[in-house]
Amino acid sequence: MKKIWQFGILAMLGFTFLLTGCGSNNKVENNTLKVATCADFAPFEFQGKDGQYEGFDIDIIKAIGKEMGEKVEISNLGFDALVPALQTGHVDAVIAGMSMNGERDKAVTFSKPYYQSGLTIMVNANNNSIHSFKDLEGKTIAVQIGTTGATEAKKIPGAKVKELNSSADTFIELKAHNVQAVVNDKPVNAYYMVESGDKSIKRVGGQLTSENYAIAVKKGNTELVEKINKALEKIKADGTYAKIYKKWFGVEPSAEN
Ligand code: ARG
C-alpha cells in the first residue's frame, strides 16, 4: 500500500515537472512579441469603445508581427515608463509615436523610421497673442511628460512648463485655461481638431521640429531590430503600409514615410 502511494506521488511530481517544463518552453509564449505603447495618442494609439487598442501604430505592429510569424501582445503604459519597460525586459518592443532622438538613442535601439512627424502649438480659440514658438516665451505650456514636446518647451526662455501624464490631459488643461498653450505632435493635434470638432481650441504656427517615429527595442537587441526592419520593408513593398496609412490619414503616404 505504501509503495503505491510513493509511486503515485512520484508520478504526480514527474507529471508536474513535465507540465512546467512545457510551460517554460511554451510555443505561444515564444511566438509572442510583447509590445508596450501609451494609448493616449490618437490616431497612432488609443483605446476604442470596448477598450481594444487601435490606431496606425497598432495596425503597423500587428502587420509586422504577422510578417515575423509572431502574435502581438499589447500592454498600455505611461509614456515615461516605456523605455524602462524595455530596459528591464518586461516587453520586447515599444511602438508609441516615439521619436528617434539623440538622448533615447543612448538608451534603446531603434528600427528604421516608419513615420515623419514634428511639433506644433495649440492655443485657445480666443488667443490672439500666440502665433509662433517665439511667442511662447514667458508663457505657461502643457506637455506630456517624457516627450520631445516637453524637451523643446523647456528650452523656451521664461516658459513655465507643466508636465502631465497623458497627451489628453494637456488638452484638458488648455481648455480649462490653466495653461496658455500645448506643445504636441502635429498629426495628433490635427486629428484631435478634426475628430472632436472642438471649436474652443486651435492650432497656430508652423512645425518646430522634424522628427521620425521608430519602433524601439532593448539596447543592442540587433537580432530583433533586424527582423522588425525586414518586416517593415516587406509591408512597405507589398502595399500593406500604404493601406494602413490611408485608413488613418485618409491620404497616400508621401515619399518620406
Ligand atoms: N513623438 C513624441 C516623443 O517621442 C511624443 C510621443 C508621445 N506618444 C504617446 N503615445 N503619448 O516624445
Coordinates of C-alpha atoms and ligand atoms in Angstrom, one line a residue, residues 38 40-41 45 79 96-99 104 144 147-148 185 211 213, ligand 1:
C38 CA 1.0 54.6 -24.4
D40 CA -3.4 58.2 -25.4
F41 CA -2.2 59.3 -28.8
E45 CA -2.6 54.5 -30.4
F79 CA 4.9 57.3 -21.9
A96 CA 4.2 54.8 -29.3
G97 CA 4.7 57.6 -31.8
M98 CA 8.1 57.6 -30.3
S99 CA 10.6 59.9 -32.0
R104 CA 16.9 58.0 -26.5
Q144 CA 3.2 65.2 -21.9
T147 CA 8.1 63.6 -24.7
T148 CA 10.1 65.7 -27.2
D185 CA 2.9 66.3 -32.2
E211 CA 11.0 64.0 -36.0
Y213 CA 8.9 57.8 -35.3
Ligands
ARG1 N1 6.7 62.0 -30.5 C1 6.9 62.4 -29.2 C2 8.0 61.8 -28.5 O1 8.6 60.8 -29.0 C3 5.6 62.2 -28.4 C4 5.2 60.8 -28.3 C5 4.0 60.6 -27.3 N2 3.4 59.3 -27.6 C6 2.4 58.8 -26.9 N3 1.9 57.6 -27.2 N4 1.8 59.5 -26.0 O2 8.5 62.2 -27.4

